[in-house]
Amino acid sequence: MIATQLGASHLQFLLQGALWTVVLSAIALVGGGLLGFLVALCRVSASRAVRIASGVYVQVVQGTPLLVIMFLVFFGLPPLGINVSPLTAASASLILYVSAYMGEIWRGCIESVPKPQWEAAECLAMSRTQRMFYVVLPQAVRIATPPTVGFLVQIVKNTSLASVVGFVELARAGQIINNSLFEPFLVYLIIALLYFAMCYPLSRWSRRLERRTGYARRQQVVTP
Amino acid sequence: MNLRLDFGVVWERWPLFVDGAWMTLQLAVLATLFGFALGALCAVGRRSGPPWLAGLCGAYVEAIRNTPLLVQIFLVYFGLASLGFSLSAFTVAALALTINVGAYTTEIMRAGFDSIPRGQLEAGECLGLSQRQVYWHVLLLPAMERVYPALTSQFVLLMLASSVTSQISAEELTAVANYIQSDTYRAFESYITVAVFYLALSFVMRLGFWGLGLLLFPRRRRLGTPL
C-alpha cells in the first residue's frame, strides 16, 4: 500500500505516539522526582562530603546534553554487556536528567524557607529530621509547586529526544509517518501543534499558581 | 560481563573532536548573539509596541516555549527546503537555535523590565531625560544587569541544546561522537569523551560570561555582588 494522503490512520498513529509521550513524561516525573528529592536533601545535608558529592552530580548532569546521556545509555551500555531497550534507555536518561534539575529547583525552595523557622524548630527541641519533615518541607512544598509545574513542560518537551534511540513517541511517530508521506512540513507542523496542546495548559497552570502564591516572577531558567 | 574500556582508538581521532567542539562553540556564539538581539527587540516590542506587535511577540514566545527544539529544527529545516532555499546544515542549525533562544531571551528580558520599579522611570522623566534615554539608561541596561545570571545560564543551556542539531547532520560534537562510535564500535568511550568535552565547554562559557559580566557591568564589579 502506498499512502499518499494524510489520513485518519496516520492521525491515530500520531495520537498513539502522543500517548507514549505522556507515559514517558510520567515515568520521568515520578522517577526523576523521587531521585531529585533525594538530591535536594543531599544538597542541604549537614555533611560537607554529601553536599559536595551531590553538587558534583548536579554539575555533571547539567553540564551534559540530554541527547548525549541518551546515546551513552542506549549505545554505550550494550557493548559493556548491559542490554537496554529503547524504553529503558529513554526512561533512565530522563530520570537522571530530571533529578538533577528538580533537585536544584527544590534545593532553592528548601533554602528559601526563612531561617527563623529552622531556629524556632530547634528551640522546640526537634531533631534535624523532624525539623526538615515537620517544619521546613511543608512550607517548601508550597513554594515549589509553581516552578515544578513549569518544569513539567520541559519534561514533556525533552521526551522528544527519546526518538533518537528509536522509542516511538510523538516525534518518532512523526518521522515514521513522514517517511511514507514525504510531507515533512505538514507532518512536523501537526506534531508541533500536538506538543503545544500538551505543554501550553501546563504553562498557563504554572503561571496561575505563581500569581496565586505571590512569589512573583521568580526567575527560573529553563532548557530549550 | 566483559567490561573492557579502550579509549585509545577513540582518542586517536582527537582532531575530529576538536573540530566538532569548534563548531558547537560557533553555533552557540552565533545563536547567543543573534538570539539576544532578537529577544531584546521582542521584549521591547511586547512591552511598548502597538497591540498587534505585542500580540505577535507574545505568540512567538508561547509557540517556541511550548514545543520541543527537535521539532522546531525539523520545521525550519524542511520549511526552508520546501520554500526552495537550500542552505547548509550549519546555517539551518544556527537559524533554528537563534529562533529558539530568542523566545527564552524575550521572556527573561521581560522579567527584567518588570523588575524595574515604576519610580525609577518617573525619576528619569523628572530629570528631563528623553523617552529614548529613559528606555536605554533606566530600563534596558539595569534590567539586563539584573537578569544577566539568568541569561547566561540560558545561553549555556543553548550550547548544550545545540547537540540536537546533529539530527539534521550539522557536524558538531554529538555528530562527531556518532560518527566515531560507528567507526570504532566504541560507543561508551566516544560518548563519555564527548560528554567531557561538553562539560569543559560549559565551564569555559560560564567563565567567559563571568568575565564579560565584570567588564560590562562596572557597578557589579565595584559592589562585588549582583544587584
XYZ file of N, CA, C and O in Angstrom, chain B residues 12-99:
352
model
N 42.556 8.584 19.496
C 43.365 8.759 18.275
C 42.720 9.782 17.344
O 43.394 10.468 16.595
N 41.409 9.828 17.362
C 40.692 10.712 16.427
C 40.411 12.079 17.045
O 39.410 12.701 16.738
N 41.300 12.529 17.910
C 41.047 13.789 18.616
C 40.840 14.998 17.710
O 40.068 15.898 18.070
N 41.489 15.068 16.508
C 41.222 16.269 15.698
C 39.741 16.410 15.347
O 39.220 17.520 15.276
N 39.055 15.273 15.174
C 37.619 15.333 14.870
C 36.844 15.949 16.032
O 35.959 16.775 15.831
N 37.216 15.521 17.246
C 36.535 16.077 18.423
C 36.742 17.590 18.503
O 35.826 18.337 18.808
N 37.990 17.998 18.228
C 38.284 19.432 18.318
C 37.479 20.202 17.269
O 36.893 21.249 17.564
N 37.402 19.651 16.059
C 36.587 20.295 15.023
C 35.135 20.399 15.463
O 34.490 21.436 15.296
N 34.630 19.298 16.041
C 33.238 19.285 16.490
C 32.998 20.309 17.588
O 32.014 21.044 17.564
N 33.938 20.375 18.527
C 33.795 21.336 19.631
C 33.815 22.758 19.082
O 33.053 23.619 19.526
N 34.668 22.989 18.100
C 34.760 24.323 17.488
C 33.428 24.694 16.844
O 32.935 25.810 16.984
N 32.825 23.710 16.156
C 31.550 24.012 15.507
C 30.446 24.233 16.540
O 29.618 25.136 16.387
N 30.449 23.434 17.596
C 29.469 23.643 18.669
C 29.611 25.050 19.240
O 28.620 25.759 19.448
N 30.861 25.453 19.462
C 31.104 26.775 20.025
C 30.636 27.863 19.064
O 30.014 28.852 19.474
N 30.910 27.658 17.774
C 30.468 28.637 16.772
C 28.949 28.765 16.780
O 28.401 29.876 16.775
N 28.277 27.597 16.787
C 26.806 27.609 16.823
C 26.316 28.359 18.049
O 25.419 29.199 17.964
N 26.943 28.050 19.203
C 26.489 28.663 20.452
C 26.681 30.173 20.406
O 25.784 30.932 20.786
N 27.837 30.617 19.936
C 28.116 32.056 19.940
C 27.197 32.786 18.963
O 26.593 33.814 19.305
N 27.046 32.223 17.767
C 26.161 32.857 16.777
C 24.733 32.963 17.310
O 24.113 34.025 17.268
N 24.234 31.836 17.828
C 22.850 31.824 18.306
C 22.684 32.745 19.503
O 21.648 33.390 19.660
N 23.721 32.822 20.360
C 23.642 33.705 21.519
C 23.535 35.157 21.071
O 22.663 35.902 21.525
N 24.428 35.563 20.160
C 24.437 36.964 19.721
C 23.123 37.338 19.049
O 22.444 38.289 19.449
N 22.749 36.572 18.008
C 21.539 36.927 17.263
C 20.293 36.696 18.105
O 19.341 37.475 18.040
N 20.307 35.614 18.903
C 19.155 35.330 19.754
C 18.941 36.416 20.784
O 17.813 36.808 21.074
N 20.047 36.937 21.330
C 19.906 38.007 22.314
C 19.313 39.251 21.665
O 18.401 39.879 22.218
N 19.826 39.589 20.468
C 19.301 40.771 19.760
C 17.806 40.594 19.489
O 16.990 41.482 19.766
N 17.461 39.415 18.966
C 16.057 39.135 18.647
C 15.187 39.200 19.904
O 14.113 39.814 19.907
N 15.695 38.578 20.980
C 14.916 38.534 22.214
C 14.718 39.913 22.812
O 13.622 40.252 23.272
N 15.788 40.724 22.802
C 15.673 42.069 23.370
C 14.664 42.888 22.562
O 13.812 43.589 23.132
N 14.733 42.766 21.236
C 13.788 43.508 20.389
C 12.350 43.065 20.668
O 11.447 43.895 20.789
N 12.155 41.749 20.776
C 10.795 41.247 21.020
C 10.287 41.691 22.384
O 9.099 41.985 22.546
N 11.195 41.713 23.358
C 10.774 42.135 24.696
C 10.327 43.595 24.660
O 9.322 43.966 25.274
N 11.078 44.431 23.914
C 10.695 45.838 23.777
C 9.368 45.935 23.026
O 8.459 46.671 23.428
N 9.245 45.140 21.952
C 8.009 45.158 21.167
C 6.810 44.730 21.993
O 5.724 45.286 21.873
N 7.049 43.751 22.863
C 5.955 43.239 23.672
C 5.527 44.249 24.716
O 4.364 44.333 25.078
N 6.502 45.022 25.188
C 6.202 45.973 26.265
C 5.582 47.246 25.716
O 4.590 47.737 26.233
N 6.198 47.804 24.661
C 5.716 49.118 24.238
C 5.374 49.204 22.758
O 5.279 50.305 22.214
N 5.208 48.074 22.100
C 4.799 48.137 20.700
C 3.296 48.323 20.581
O 2.576 48.256 21.580
N 2.819 48.549 19.356
C 1.367 48.574 19.138
C 0.783 47.191 19.440
O 1.521 46.204 19.408
N -0.535 47.128 19.742
C -1.128 45.854 20.170
C -0.821 44.683 19.245
O -0.531 43.583 19.725
N -0.843 44.905 17.921
C -0.626 43.754 17.037
C 0.792 43.221 17.181
O 1.016 42.021 17.169
N 1.762 44.145 17.367
C 3.154 43.710 17.501
C 3.354 42.991 18.828
O 3.997 41.926 18.884
N 2.764 43.546 19.891
C 2.875 42.910 21.204
C 2.266 41.511 21.159
O 2.834 40.557 21.688
N 1.118 41.401 20.476
C 0.471 40.097 20.352
C 1.331 39.112 19.582
O 1.463 37.948 19.958
N 1.950 39.618 18.523
C 2.799 38.767 17.691
C 3.985 38.244 18.496
O 4.302 37.041 18.458
N 4.629 39.158 19.235
C 5.784 38.752 20.045
C 5.355 37.736 21.100
O 6.053 36.751 21.353
N 4.171 37.968 21.707
C 3.677 37.030 22.708
C 3.420 35.655 22.109
O 3.797 34.642 22.684
N 2.824 35.633 20.923
C 2.530 34.359 20.266
C 3.830 33.625 19.934
O 3.941 32.409 20.103
N 4.835 34.386 19.481
C 6.143 33.791 19.157
C 6.731 33.117 20.390
O 7.149 31.949 20.332
N 6.709 33.829 21.510
C 7.286 33.277 22.736
C 6.547 32.006 23.151
O 7.166 30.980 23.447
N 5.211 32.054 23.147
C 4.453 30.884 23.593
C 4.657 29.702 22.655
O 4.786 28.561 23.083
N 4.682 29.986 21.348
C 4.842 28.893 20.381
C 6.183 28.201 20.565
O 6.270 26.969 20.529
N 7.232 28.976 20.780
C 8.559 28.369 20.894
C 8.726 27.673 22.233
O 9.287 26.581 22.318
N 8.220 28.308 23.286
C 8.462 27.746 24.613
C 7.659 26.481 24.872
O 7.947 25.747 25.816
N 6.638 26.238 24.063
C 5.800 25.071 24.324
C 5.946 23.967 23.283
O 5.105 23.084 23.192
N 7.008 24.038 22.473
C 7.272 22.950 21.529
C 8.735 22.543 21.658
O 9.578 23.366 22.007
N 9.051 21.272 21.383
C 10.431 20.811 21.550
C 11.357 21.390 20.483
O 10.937 21.608 19.340
N 12.601 21.596 20.882
C 13.607 22.119 19.952
C 13.772 21.211 18.733
O 13.925 21.687 17.607
N 13.721 19.904 18.985
C 13.889 18.940 17.888
C 12.878 19.201 16.774
O 13.225 19.252 15.585
N 11.621 19.402 17.163
C 10.565 19.643 16.188
C 10.777 20.996 15.497
O 10.584 21.129 14.291
N 11.220 21.989 16.273
C 11.485 23.302 15.671
C 12.574 23.207 14.613
O 12.478 23.807 13.541
N 13.619 22.448 14.939
C 14.723 22.312 13.984
C 14.230 21.667 12.694
O 14.522 22.137 11.589
N 13.444 20.606 12.837
C 12.912 19.944 11.639
C 12.015 20.882 10.851
O 12.049 20.900 9.620
N 11.198 21.664 11.565
C 10.294 22.593 10.875
C 11.079 23.618 10.065
O 10.765 23.886 8.905
N 12.130 24.184 10.674
C 12.934 25.174 9.958
C 13.629 24.514 8.772
O 13.628 25.040 7.654
N 14.183 23.339 9.026
C 14.951 22.620 8.015
C 14.088 22.296 6.798
O 14.413 22.652 5.662
N 12.936 21.661 7.056
C 12.080 21.257 5.936
C 11.260 22.420 5.413
O 10.928 22.465 4.225
N 10.923 23.345 6.293
C 10.156 24.503 5.853
C 10.934 25.330 4.847
O 10.431 25.680 3.776
N 12.198 25.604 5.164
C 13.031 26.372 4.242
C 13.247 25.605 2.940
O 13.238 26.179 1.854
N 13.424 24.275 3.084
C 13.651 23.471 1.883
C 12.430 23.512 0.969
O 12.552 23.627 -0.252
N 11.233 23.450 1.565
C 10.034 23.422 0.726
C 9.759 24.791 0.124
O 9.031 24.912 -0.866
N 10.346 25.843 0.708
C 10.217 27.169 0.106
C 11.271 27.387 -0.977
O 11.321 28.438 -1.603
N 12.138 26.406 -1.152
C 13.111 26.496 -2.226
C 14.481 26.988 -1.820
O 15.365 27.138 -2.654
N 14.667 27.254 -0.504
C 16.003 27.632 -0.053
C 16.806 26.367 0.204
O 16.327 25.466 0.871
N 18.010 26.305 -0.333
C 18.858 25.183 0.042
C 20.047 25.735 0.809
O 20.985 26.256 0.229
N 19.956 25.657 2.132
C 21.006 26.193 2.990
C 21.785 25.030 3.591
O 21.282 23.908 3.650
N 23.000 25.320 4.050
C 23.797 24.268 4.666
C 23.193 23.908 6.021
O 22.438 24.700 6.609
N 23.527 22.699 6.482
C 23.000 22.260 7.778
C 23.413 23.224 8.873
O 22.645 23.499 9.794
N 24.635 23.761 8.742
C 25.121 24.688 9.766
C 24.247 25.935 9.843
O 23.847 26.366 10.925
N 23.910 26.497 8.675
C 23.082 27.709 8.652
C 21.714 27.440 9.267
O 21.219 28.227 10.072
N 21.125 26.309 8.849
C 19.804 25.979 9.374
C 19.866 25.793 10.890
O 19.011 26.290 11.628
N 20.921 25.109 11.349
C 21.069 24.870 12.789
C 21.188 26.194 13.531
O 20.514 26.414 14.549
N 22.031 27.085 13.019
C 22.219 28.380 13.683
C 20.905 29.161 13.706
O 20.549 29.773 14.716
N 20.176 29.093 12.590
C 18.902 29.819 12.488
C 17.890 29.275 13.502
O 17.252 30.040 14.240
N 17.769 27.948 13.535
C 16.783 27.342 14.441
C 17.124 27.648 15.889
O 16.243 27.974 16.695
N 18.411 27.562 16.227
C 18.814 27.838 17.605
C 18.568 29.296 17.960
O 18.174 29.619 19.080
N 18.803 30.189 16.973
C 18.558 31.611 17.217
C 17.088 31.857 17.516
O 16.730 32.547 18.483
N 16.233 31.273 16.678
C 14.793 31.448 16.883
C 14.395 30.922 18.253
O 13.616 31.534 18.983
